[in-house]
Short mmCIF file of C-alpha atoms in Angstrom, two decimals:
data_model
loop_
_atom_site.label_atom_id
_atom_site.label_comp_id
_atom_site.label_asym_id
_atom_site.label_seq_id
_atom_site.Cartn_x
_atom_site.Cartn_y
_atom_site.Cartn_z
CA MET A 85 49.16 66.81 94.79
CA THR A 86 50.47 67.93 91.52
CA TYR A 87 52.79 70.66 91.35
CA ASN A 88 50.21 72.45 88.74
CA SER A 89 47.45 71.73 91.57
CA LEU A 90 49.72 73.31 94.16
CA LYS A 91 50.53 76.41 92.36
CA LYS A 92 47.02 76.58 91.53
CA GLU A 93 46.33 76.82 95.23
CA SER A 94 49.19 78.61 96.26
CA ILE A 95 48.27 81.34 93.81
CA THR A 96 44.66 81.83 94.62
CA GLN A 97 45.10 81.30 98.33
CA ASN A 98 46.84 84.53 97.70
CA ILE A 99 44.40 86.32 95.35
CA ALA A 100 41.80 85.38 98.07
CA ASN A 101 43.83 86.89 101.11
CA ARG A 102 45.11 90.17 99.43
CA SER A 103 44.87 92.68 96.81
CA PHE A 104 47.52 92.84 93.81
CA PRO A 105 49.87 93.03 92.41
CA PRO A 106 51.50 89.73 91.77
CA ILE A 107 54.63 89.56 94.26
CA ILE A 108 57.87 87.52 92.62
CA ALA A 109 60.85 86.97 95.21
CA VAL A 110 64.32 86.52 94.11
CA THR A 111 66.41 83.92 96.20
CA GLY A 112 68.77 80.84 95.64
CA GLY A 113 70.95 80.11 98.96
CA LYS A 114 73.90 80.98 97.94
CA GLY A 115 75.74 84.13 97.63
CA GLY A 116 77.21 85.97 94.57
CA THR A 117 75.16 83.60 92.41
CA GLY A 118 73.56 86.70 90.66
CA LYS A 119 70.20 87.20 92.86
CA THR A 120 70.37 91.09 92.37
CA LEU A 121 71.53 90.87 88.79
CA VAL A 122 68.23 88.76 87.77
CA ALA A 123 66.47 90.87 90.12
CA THR A 124 67.26 94.11 89.03
CA ASN A 125 67.33 93.30 85.17
CA LEU A 126 64.17 91.25 86.10
CA ALA A 127 62.32 94.56 87.22
CA VAL A 128 64.23 96.99 84.46
CA ALA A 129 62.60 94.30 81.66
CA PHE A 130 59.21 94.39 83.07
CA THR A 131 59.26 98.53 82.98
CA GLN A 132 60.33 98.04 79.41
CA SER A 133 56.94 95.72 78.65
CA ASN A 134 55.07 99.07 80.23
CA SER A 135 54.51 97.91 83.82
CA ARG A 136 54.99 100.27 86.72
CA VAL A 137 57.47 98.06 89.02
CA LEU A 138 58.32 98.52 92.95
CA LEU A 139 61.76 96.80 94.13
CA VAL A 140 61.79 95.83 97.42
CA ASP A 141 65.55 95.27 98.57
CA CYS A 142 65.28 92.67 101.38
CA ASP A 143 69.02 91.69 101.49
CA VAL A 144 69.17 94.37 105.04
CA GLU A 145 72.94 92.93 105.55
CA ASN A 146 74.55 94.02 102.11
CA PRO A 147 71.55 95.85 99.96
CA ASN A 148 73.02 96.24 96.63
CA THR A 149 70.49 96.76 94.13
CA PHE A 150 70.87 100.43 93.70
CA ILE A 151 74.45 99.89 93.00
CA LEU A 152 72.91 97.79 90.29
CA LEU A 153 70.83 100.33 88.79
CA GLY A 154 73.38 103.24 89.29
CA LYS A 155 72.03 104.67 92.08
CA SER A 156 73.11 106.66 95.00
CA LEU A 157 71.38 106.71 98.95
CA GLU A 158 72.60 110.05 98.88
CA ASN A 159 70.60 111.63 96.41
CA LYS A 160 68.00 114.36 97.42
CA LEU A 161 65.60 112.69 95.75
CA VAL A 162 66.14 109.81 98.22
CA SER A 163 63.60 109.72 101.05
CA SER A 164 65.07 107.91 104.26
CA GLN A 165 63.72 106.70 107.36
CA PRO A 166 64.68 105.06 110.46
CA ILE A 167 63.79 101.61 111.26
CA ASP A 168 63.46 101.33 115.54
CA ILE A 169 62.74 98.62 117.47
CA PHE A 170 60.54 99.07 121.09
CA ILE A 171 62.35 99.66 123.82
CA PRO A 172 60.35 100.10 127.56
CA LYS A 173 60.54 103.64 129.17
CA PHE A 174 59.82 103.24 132.60
CA ASN A 175 57.66 106.23 134.26
CA LYS A 176 59.18 106.84 137.35
CA GLU A 177 55.85 108.40 138.67
CA LYS A 178 53.89 105.32 137.68
CA CYS A 179 56.23 102.68 138.33
CA VAL A 180 56.17 101.06 142.45
CA LYS A 181 59.39 98.88 141.35
CA CYS A 182 57.15 95.57 142.19
CA GLY A 183 60.04 93.89 139.75
CA ILE A 184 57.33 91.88 137.67
CA CYS A 185 58.84 93.37 134.42
CA GLN A 186 61.90 92.19 135.16
CA LYS A 187 61.12 88.69 135.73
CA GLY A 188 59.22 88.40 132.76
CA CYS A 189 61.73 90.02 130.57
CA TYR A 190 62.98 86.65 128.49
CA ARG A 191 66.48 88.20 127.10
CA HIS A 192 67.06 89.23 131.06
CA ALA A 193 67.44 93.04 129.44
CA ILE A 194 65.65 94.37 132.52
CA LEU A 195 67.06 95.06 135.43
CA GLN A 196 65.51 96.21 139.03
CA PHE A 197 67.90 96.00 142.19
CA PRO A 198 66.18 96.38 145.51
CA GLU A 199 65.08 99.80 146.03
CA HIS A 200 66.02 100.98 142.54
CA TYR A 201 63.73 101.83 139.35
CA PRO A 202 64.01 99.34 136.50
CA SER A 203 66.67 99.91 134.11
CA LEU A 204 67.25 98.69 130.87
CA MET A 205 70.80 96.78 128.68
CA GLU A 206 69.20 98.48 125.94
CA HIS A 207 71.37 96.02 123.18
CA LEU A 208 69.83 92.98 124.90
CA CYS A 209 65.95 94.07 124.74
CA SER A 210 64.71 92.47 121.39
CA GLY A 211 61.71 94.73 121.21
CA CYS A 212 59.04 92.06 122.48
CA GLN A 213 57.09 94.23 124.83
CA VAL A 214 56.34 91.51 126.93
CA CYS A 215 57.31 94.09 129.79
CA GLN A 216 54.67 96.75 128.82
CA ARG A 217 51.92 94.26 128.61
CA ILE A 218 52.54 92.39 132.22
CA CYS A 219 53.05 96.16 133.87
CA PRO A 220 50.25 96.40 136.14
CA HIS A 221 50.88 99.94 137.26
CA ASP A 222 51.01 101.28 133.14
CA ALA A 223 53.79 102.54 133.96
CA ILE A 224 56.30 101.49 131.21
CA GLU A 225 56.10 103.46 127.68
CA ALA A 226 57.11 102.55 124.38
CA GLY A 227 60.52 104.08 123.66
CA ALA A 228 62.68 103.55 120.41
CA ARG A 229 65.85 102.32 119.44
CA GLN A 230 66.66 102.31 115.87
CA ILE A 231 68.33 99.41 114.23
CA GLY A 232 68.32 100.19 110.75
CA THR A 233 66.86 102.41 107.39
CA LYS A 234 64.80 102.22 104.76
CA TYR A 235 64.89 104.54 101.62
CA PHE A 236 62.73 104.65 98.73
CA ILE A 237 64.21 105.84 95.67
CA PRO A 238 61.44 107.04 93.55
CA ASN A 239 62.24 106.72 89.67
CA ALA A 240 65.02 104.88 90.35
CA PHE A 241 64.49 104.09 86.52
CA GLU A 242 61.64 105.09 84.43
CA ASN A 243 58.71 103.13 85.97
CA LEU A 244 60.36 101.69 88.81
CA ASP A 245 60.77 102.47 92.45
CA LEU A 246 63.18 100.82 95.06
CA LEU A 247 62.64 100.45 98.38
CA VAL A 248 65.92 99.36 100.13
CA GLY A 249 66.16 98.31 103.80
CA GLU A 250 69.56 98.28 105.71
CA LEU A 251 70.56 97.07 108.95
CA THR A 252 72.94 99.09 111.31
CA PRO A 253 75.95 96.97 111.36
CA SER A 254 76.44 95.28 114.61
CA GLU A 255 72.77 94.81 115.11
CA ALA A 256 71.02 90.95 115.11
CA LEU A 257 67.35 91.65 114.48
CA SER A 258 67.55 91.70 110.49
CA ALA A 259 64.08 89.72 110.22
CA PHE A 260 62.61 92.71 111.71
CA ILE A 261 63.60 95.12 108.92
CA VAL A 262 62.57 92.80 106.48
CA GLU A 263 59.08 92.52 108.13
CA ASN A 264 58.99 96.24 108.24
CA LEU A 265 59.72 96.69 104.03
CA ILE A 266 57.21 93.76 103.48
CA SER A 267 54.59 95.10 105.32
CA GLN A 268 55.10 98.60 103.78
CA ALA A 269 55.47 96.81 100.21
CA THR A 270 51.94 95.41 100.61
CA THR A 271 49.82 97.74 102.14
CA PRO A 272 46.87 98.66 99.71
CA GLU A 273 48.22 102.35 99.19
CA ILE A 274 51.61 100.94 97.84
CA MET A 275 50.15 98.21 95.76
CA ASN A 276 47.42 99.86 93.81
CA GLN A 277 50.54 102.03 92.34
CA TYR A 278 52.26 98.77 90.88
CA ASP A 279 51.63 95.88 88.21
CA ILE A 280 54.54 93.82 89.82
CA ILE A 281 56.61 93.31 93.00
CA ILE A 282 59.66 92.35 92.86
CA ILE A 283 61.66 91.41 96.01
CA ASP A 284 65.42 90.81 96.32
CA SER A 285 66.29 88.10 98.84
CA ALA A 286 69.67 87.49 101.34
CA PRO A 287 71.36 84.46 100.48
CA GLY A 288 70.78 81.91 103.09
CA ALA A 289 67.91 80.22 104.02
CA HIS A 290 67.05 81.92 107.58
CA CYS A 291 63.82 83.57 108.75
CA ASP A 292 65.02 86.90 106.33
CA VAL A 293 64.26 84.66 103.45
CA GLU A 294 61.58 82.30 104.67
CA LYS A 295 59.73 85.71 105.33
CA ILE A 296 59.99 86.50 101.48
CA LEU A 297 59.07 83.75 100.12
CA ASN A 298 55.82 83.46 102.40
CA ALA A 299 54.95 86.94 101.07
CA SER A 300 55.83 86.38 97.70
CA ASP A 301 53.07 84.37 94.75
CA MET A 302 56.21 83.40 92.94
CA VAL A 303 59.85 82.30 93.99
CA ILE A 304 62.73 82.09 91.76
CA SER A 305 66.09 80.66 92.67
CA VAL A 306 69.12 81.71 91.23
CA THR A 307 72.26 78.88 91.55
CA GLU A 308 75.08 78.05 89.49
CA PRO A 309 76.34 74.50 88.29
CA THR A 310 79.20 74.23 91.15
CA PRO A 311 78.62 71.79 94.33
CA PHE A 312 78.29 75.03 96.26
CA GLY A 313 75.38 76.28 94.25
CA GLU A 314 73.27 72.99 94.35
CA HIS A 315 73.72 72.37 98.26
CA ASP A 316 73.03 75.70 98.90
CA LEU A 317 69.80 75.83 96.63
CA ASN A 318 68.48 72.28 98.34
CA ARG A 319 68.72 74.43 101.58
CA ILE A 320 65.86 76.64 99.82
CA LEU A 321 63.91 73.98 98.95
CA GLU A 322 64.08 72.59 101.97
CA LEU A 323 62.33 76.03 102.96
CA LEU A 324 59.72 75.87 100.02
CA ARG A 325 58.51 72.51 100.87
CA LEU A 326 58.05 73.45 104.75
CA ILE A 327 56.23 76.39 103.79
CA ASN A 328 54.53 74.17 100.55
CA LYS A 329 55.27 76.59 97.83
CA PRO A 330 56.67 75.67 94.74
CA SER A 331 59.46 77.34 92.68
CA TYR A 332 61.40 77.96 89.76
CA PHE A 333 65.41 78.41 89.45
CA ILE A 334 67.50 79.49 87.04
CA LEU A 335 71.00 78.74 86.34
CA ASN A 336 73.49 81.68 85.92
CA ARG A 337 76.65 80.97 84.72
CA SER A 338 75.70 77.45 83.61
CA ASN A 339 78.86 76.97 81.17
CA LEU A 340 80.86 77.61 84.42
CA THR A 341 81.04 73.60 84.36
CA ASN A 342 80.23 70.77 82.65
CA GLU A 343 77.75 69.70 85.45
CA SER A 344 74.65 72.07 84.16
CA ASP A 345 72.59 69.32 82.11
CA PHE A 346 73.06 67.00 84.83
CA LEU A 347 72.44 69.55 87.75
CA THR A 348 68.82 70.77 85.56
CA LYS A 349 67.62 67.57 86.04
CA LYS A 350 68.70 66.27 89.24
CA LEU A 351 67.19 69.53 90.88
CA SER A 352 64.10 69.72 89.22
CA SER A 353 61.14 67.99 91.25
CA ASP A 354 57.64 68.94 92.70
CA ILE A 355 59.23 71.64 94.31
CA THR A 356 60.98 73.47 91.84
CA LYS A 357 61.03 73.67 87.70
CA TYR A 358 63.56 74.85 85.44
CA LEU A 359 63.21 78.03 83.85
CA GLY A 360 66.19 78.68 81.82
CA ASN A 361 70.04 79.15 82.13
CA ILE A 362 72.41 82.21 81.74
CA GLU A 363 75.85 81.81 80.50
CA VAL A 364 78.95 83.95 81.53
CA ASP A 365 78.83 86.89 79.32
CA LYS A 366 81.57 89.26 79.11
CA THR A 367 79.30 91.87 78.37
CA ILE A 368 77.05 91.63 81.95
CA MET A 369 80.04 91.82 83.76
CA GLU A 370 81.21 94.85 81.92
CA ASP A 371 77.37 96.33 82.36
CA TYR A 372 77.40 94.96 86.21
CA ALA A 373 80.66 96.63 86.87
CA LYS A 374 79.35 99.88 85.98
CA GLY A 375 76.08 99.68 87.48
CA LYS A 376 74.17 99.17 84.47
CA PRO A 377 71.29 96.79 83.96
CA PHE A 378 72.38 94.50 80.90
CA VAL A 379 68.49 94.56 79.70
CA GLN A 380 68.89 97.89 78.54
CA ASP A 381 72.34 97.18 76.77
CA SER A 382 71.72 97.90 72.69
CA ARG A 383 74.31 94.85 71.79
CA THR A 384 73.06 91.47 71.06
CA PHE A 385 74.85 88.49 73.01
CA PRO A 386 73.58 84.85 73.46
CA ALA A 387 73.03 85.63 77.40
CA LYS A 388 70.85 88.35 77.21
CA ASN A 389 69.08 86.68 74.58
CA GLN A 390 68.57 83.68 77.33
CA PHE A 391 67.68 85.77 80.03
CA LEU A 392 64.79 87.49 77.68
CA GLU A 393 63.73 84.08 77.25
CA ILE A 394 63.39 83.60 80.85
CA PHE A 395 61.91 86.67 81.72
CA HIS A 396 59.10 86.00 78.76
CA LYS A 397 58.42 82.63 80.61
CA ILE A 398 58.11 84.91 83.73
CA GLN A 399 55.63 87.14 82.10
CA ALA A 400 53.48 83.49 81.24
CA ILE A 401 54.16 82.27 84.76
CA ILE A 402 52.54 85.19 86.21
CA LYS A 403 49.70 86.11 83.41
CA PRO A 404 46.58 84.44 85.62
CA ILE A 405 47.60 86.43 88.84
CA HIS A 406 47.07 89.45 86.71
CA ASP A 407 44.17 88.30 84.98
CA ASN A 408 42.30 87.41 88.26
CA MET A 409 43.01 90.87 89.17
CA PRO A 410 39.87 92.97 90.06
CA SER A 411 39.44 95.63 87.73
CA ASN A 412 39.33 98.79 89.69
CA LEU A 413 42.78 97.09 91.10
CA ARG A 414 44.43 97.40 87.79
CA ILE A 415 46.38 99.98 86.91
CA LYS A 416 45.61 102.48 84.25
CA LYS A 417 48.80 102.18 81.62
CA ALA A 418 49.94 105.60 81.38
CA ASP A 419 49.60 107.77 78.11
CA MET B 238 89.28 95.29 157.18
CA SER B 239 88.43 98.34 159.20
CA GLU B 240 84.62 99.06 157.58
CA THR B 241 81.82 98.22 160.07
CA LYS B 242 79.11 97.44 157.65
CA THR B 243 78.22 94.37 156.79
CA ILE B 244 80.22 92.89 153.63
CA LYS B 245 78.58 90.19 152.02
CA ILE B 246 80.28 89.00 149.18
CA ALA B 247 79.00 86.48 146.22
CA VAL B 248 81.92 84.03 145.17
CA PRO B 249 81.39 82.32 141.60
CA SER B 250 81.61 78.40 142.54
CA THR B 251 81.76 74.82 140.84
CA SER B 252 79.76 72.90 143.90
CA ASP B 253 77.69 73.64 146.77
CA GLN B 254 80.57 72.75 149.47
CA GLY B 255 80.26 75.82 150.92
CA LEU B 256 83.50 77.34 151.87
CA LYS B 257 85.93 74.52 150.65
CA ALA B 258 84.02 74.66 147.16
CA LYS B 259 86.16 75.68 144.55
CA ALA B 260 85.89 79.19 143.12
CA THR B 261 85.76 79.96 139.14
CA THR B 262 86.55 82.78 137.30
CA ARG B 263 83.26 82.03 134.87
CA PHE B 264 80.69 84.77 136.69
CA GLY B 265 77.41 84.70 134.73
CA ARG B 266 77.50 80.80 133.97
CA CYS B 267 78.87 79.33 136.92
CA PRO B 268 76.41 76.73 138.43
CA ILE B 269 76.63 78.33 142.04
CA PHE B 270 77.28 81.52 144.30
CA THR B 271 78.82 80.59 147.27
CA ILE B 272 77.69 83.46 149.51
CA VAL B 273 79.70 84.63 152.56
CA SER B 274 78.82 87.51 155.14
CA LEU B 275 81.51 89.40 156.81
CA ASN B 276 81.16 91.45 160.10
CA ASP B 277 84.29 93.24 161.27
CA GLY B 278 86.82 90.99 159.33
CA GLU B 279 85.16 87.92 160.19
CA ILE B 280 83.11 85.21 158.52
CA GLU B 281 79.45 85.67 159.78
CA THR B 282 77.36 83.29 157.77
CA VAL B 283 78.47 81.26 154.50
CA SER B 284 75.10 80.17 152.30
CA ILE B 285 74.61 79.08 147.98
CA ILE B 286 72.45 79.75 145.53
CA GLU B 287 72.00 77.82 142.32
CA ASN B 288 72.55 80.30 139.45
CA LYS B 289 69.90 80.39 137.36
CA ALA B 290 71.67 82.29 134.74
CA SER B 291 73.80 79.13 134.01
CA GLN B 292 71.32 78.03 131.73
CA ALA B 293 69.96 81.10 130.33
CA MET B 294 69.69 81.47 126.30
CA GLY B 295 71.40 84.99 126.82
CA GLY B 296 71.72 87.76 129.33
CA ALA B 297 73.20 85.68 131.45
CA GLY B 298 75.08 88.17 133.04
CA PRO B 299 72.50 90.65 133.86
CA LEU B 300 70.06 87.67 135.19
CA ALA B 301 73.20 86.29 137.44
CA VAL B 302 73.93 89.90 138.63
CA GLN B 303 69.61 90.47 139.49
CA SER B 304 69.75 87.38 141.49
CA ILE B 305 73.04 87.78 143.73
CA ALA B 306 71.60 91.63 144.01
CA ASN B 307 68.68 90.05 145.34
CA GLU B 308 70.05 88.51 147.99
CA GLY B 309 71.66 92.03 148.97
CA VAL B 310 75.60 91.09 148.10
CA ASN B 311 77.50 93.81 147.41
CA THR B 312 80.78 92.74 146.99
CA ILE B 313 81.83 90.45 144.07
CA ILE B 314 85.13 88.15 144.01
CA GLY B 315 85.31 86.11 140.36
CA GLY B 316 87.67 86.55 137.90
CA TYR B 317 86.43 87.62 134.53
CA TYR B 318 83.29 89.88 134.05
CA GLY B 319 81.60 90.17 130.78
CA PRO B 320 80.54 93.64 129.34
CA ASN B 321 76.77 93.44 130.59
CA ALA B 322 77.81 92.14 133.39
CA ALA B 323 80.62 94.44 134.50
CA ASN B 324 77.90 96.97 133.38
CA ALA B 325 75.04 95.86 135.81
CA LEU B 326 77.60 95.12 138.56
CA LYS B 327 78.21 98.86 138.65
CA GLN B 328 74.52 99.77 138.09
CA ALA B 329 74.15 97.08 141.21
CA ASN B 330 76.58 99.12 142.72
CA ILE B 331 78.37 95.85 143.72
CA GLN B 332 82.06 96.54 143.65
CA MET B 333 84.01 93.73 141.88
CA PHE B 334 87.26 92.19 142.88
CA GLY B 335 89.81 90.26 140.55
CA PRO B 336 91.28 86.76 140.41
CA LEU B 337 93.71 84.75 142.89
CA LYS B 338 96.70 83.68 140.47
CA LYS B 339 96.28 80.85 141.88
CA GLU B 340 94.88 77.70 140.06
CA ASN B 341 92.03 75.37 141.74
CA ALA B 342 91.21 78.43 144.36
CA THR B 343 88.86 77.70 147.12
CA VAL B 344 85.93 80.04 148.48
CA ALA B 345 88.02 79.77 151.42
CA GLU B 346 91.25 80.69 150.38
CA LEU B 347 89.61 83.56 148.38
CA ILE B 348 88.34 85.29 151.33
CA ASP B 349 91.11 85.03 153.04
CA ALA B 350 92.71 86.67 150.10
CA PHE B 351 90.54 89.42 149.95
CA LEU B 352 90.30 90.37 154.01
CA LYS B 353 94.04 90.58 153.83
CA ASN B 354 93.82 93.20 150.97
CA GLU B 355 95.47 91.03 148.19
CA LEU B 356 93.01 90.90 145.68
CA GLU B 357 93.04 93.46 143.11
CA GLU B 358 89.33 95.93 142.39
CA ILE B 359 87.80 95.83 138.75
CA ASN B 360 86.39 98.68 137.64
CA SER B 361 85.32 97.66 133.94
CA ALA B 362 84.38 94.48 132.15
CA THR B 363 87.62 92.05 131.94
CA SER B 364 86.25 89.69 129.25
CA PRO B 365 84.90 90.26 125.76
CA GLY B 366 81.20 89.26 126.60
CA HIS B 367 79.15 86.53 124.48
CA ARG B 368 76.47 88.48 122.27
CA TYR B 369 73.31 86.25 121.96
#
């Protein structure tokens, strides 16, 4: 199967399976390659071309998008909501101490000693609800344990809303937070408010990242011309092959080494295509340190032009998805 | 020991040779528990159970506690107990006793030291534990 037919198929599948708008995932494998920089500037660039954008920060262990946009989570306009997992609550009026929940718990989080009611080791519980389903006496009720928080920042920028997930430090179930964010972002009520959804992913090629890639129409990997960048991007590409999703890549800090041209050729394949490069640039770093998107910088500098070139390519790639959007779902542009 | 109630002791062990088996300080993932019942300071019965938790992916401590509690054990003589294990042992009202400061001790030697009141009672976790 050729790249183009693959791409067309994956887009058509998504069109068939859910409503709009297009979802772009920004990932890359290695940490510190500029994923969040690209995601935030891409989001702002789309708002400048009059699109309503939802940016979802799924780097739940270290969410940074709001910092790069110069925002705080403490603001009174920010709404926050706990993210809880299920834990069993044992109803002592119904429980007959049969021990079935204890035997069924694969995490061994439930204890039930002879003559005692069952008890829970909260930190071992993964929230799978098996205990509740197998209890023959309907004695297990749903309790909750908070493992993270999500924040909604409306109008982080003009036409840009931000949804941020944060895992409570020491908690293990980051994928649960990612799942929660994605399912919120893909509800029809939310989707109908935006022209485009951009998801910023964590580094790595683990299940958090896989969930994001699975949910997206277009995957953009950001990497750098170093052996680390190459190695870690290859792990993302392996993941993309597994889920059969073609992608694009950006070489950030392209003039950091002399390997850029060589790497561009080496990495391009049926699963990923080269989108463009961004050079090391002092202006970007200044803006970055101030929490200001560099696409909004009124100065002209090579890296900004390179980024805008990439942006226009991305616009062209997602255009077919927009064109296929049922007209009743299309966003009416603000006057 | 002056108590009249039956003391049922579990000793984490490396083999199934009963009183001759070597004891281990690992609790949750020891392969065998040797279970010794004492009546009035005398050994009444000796049995063994395999520790299913030794191969568990996670939660080995609580699972091991569950299986010895099901056997009616009320005392454990091991070495080190992780936080989950210690928590579960307390909930099960199983008294914890500390290691015999002798390498390669056998179950019999531990029971002997216990009867002579030479072992220290432990009230909280003595090892940092392994999450997941």
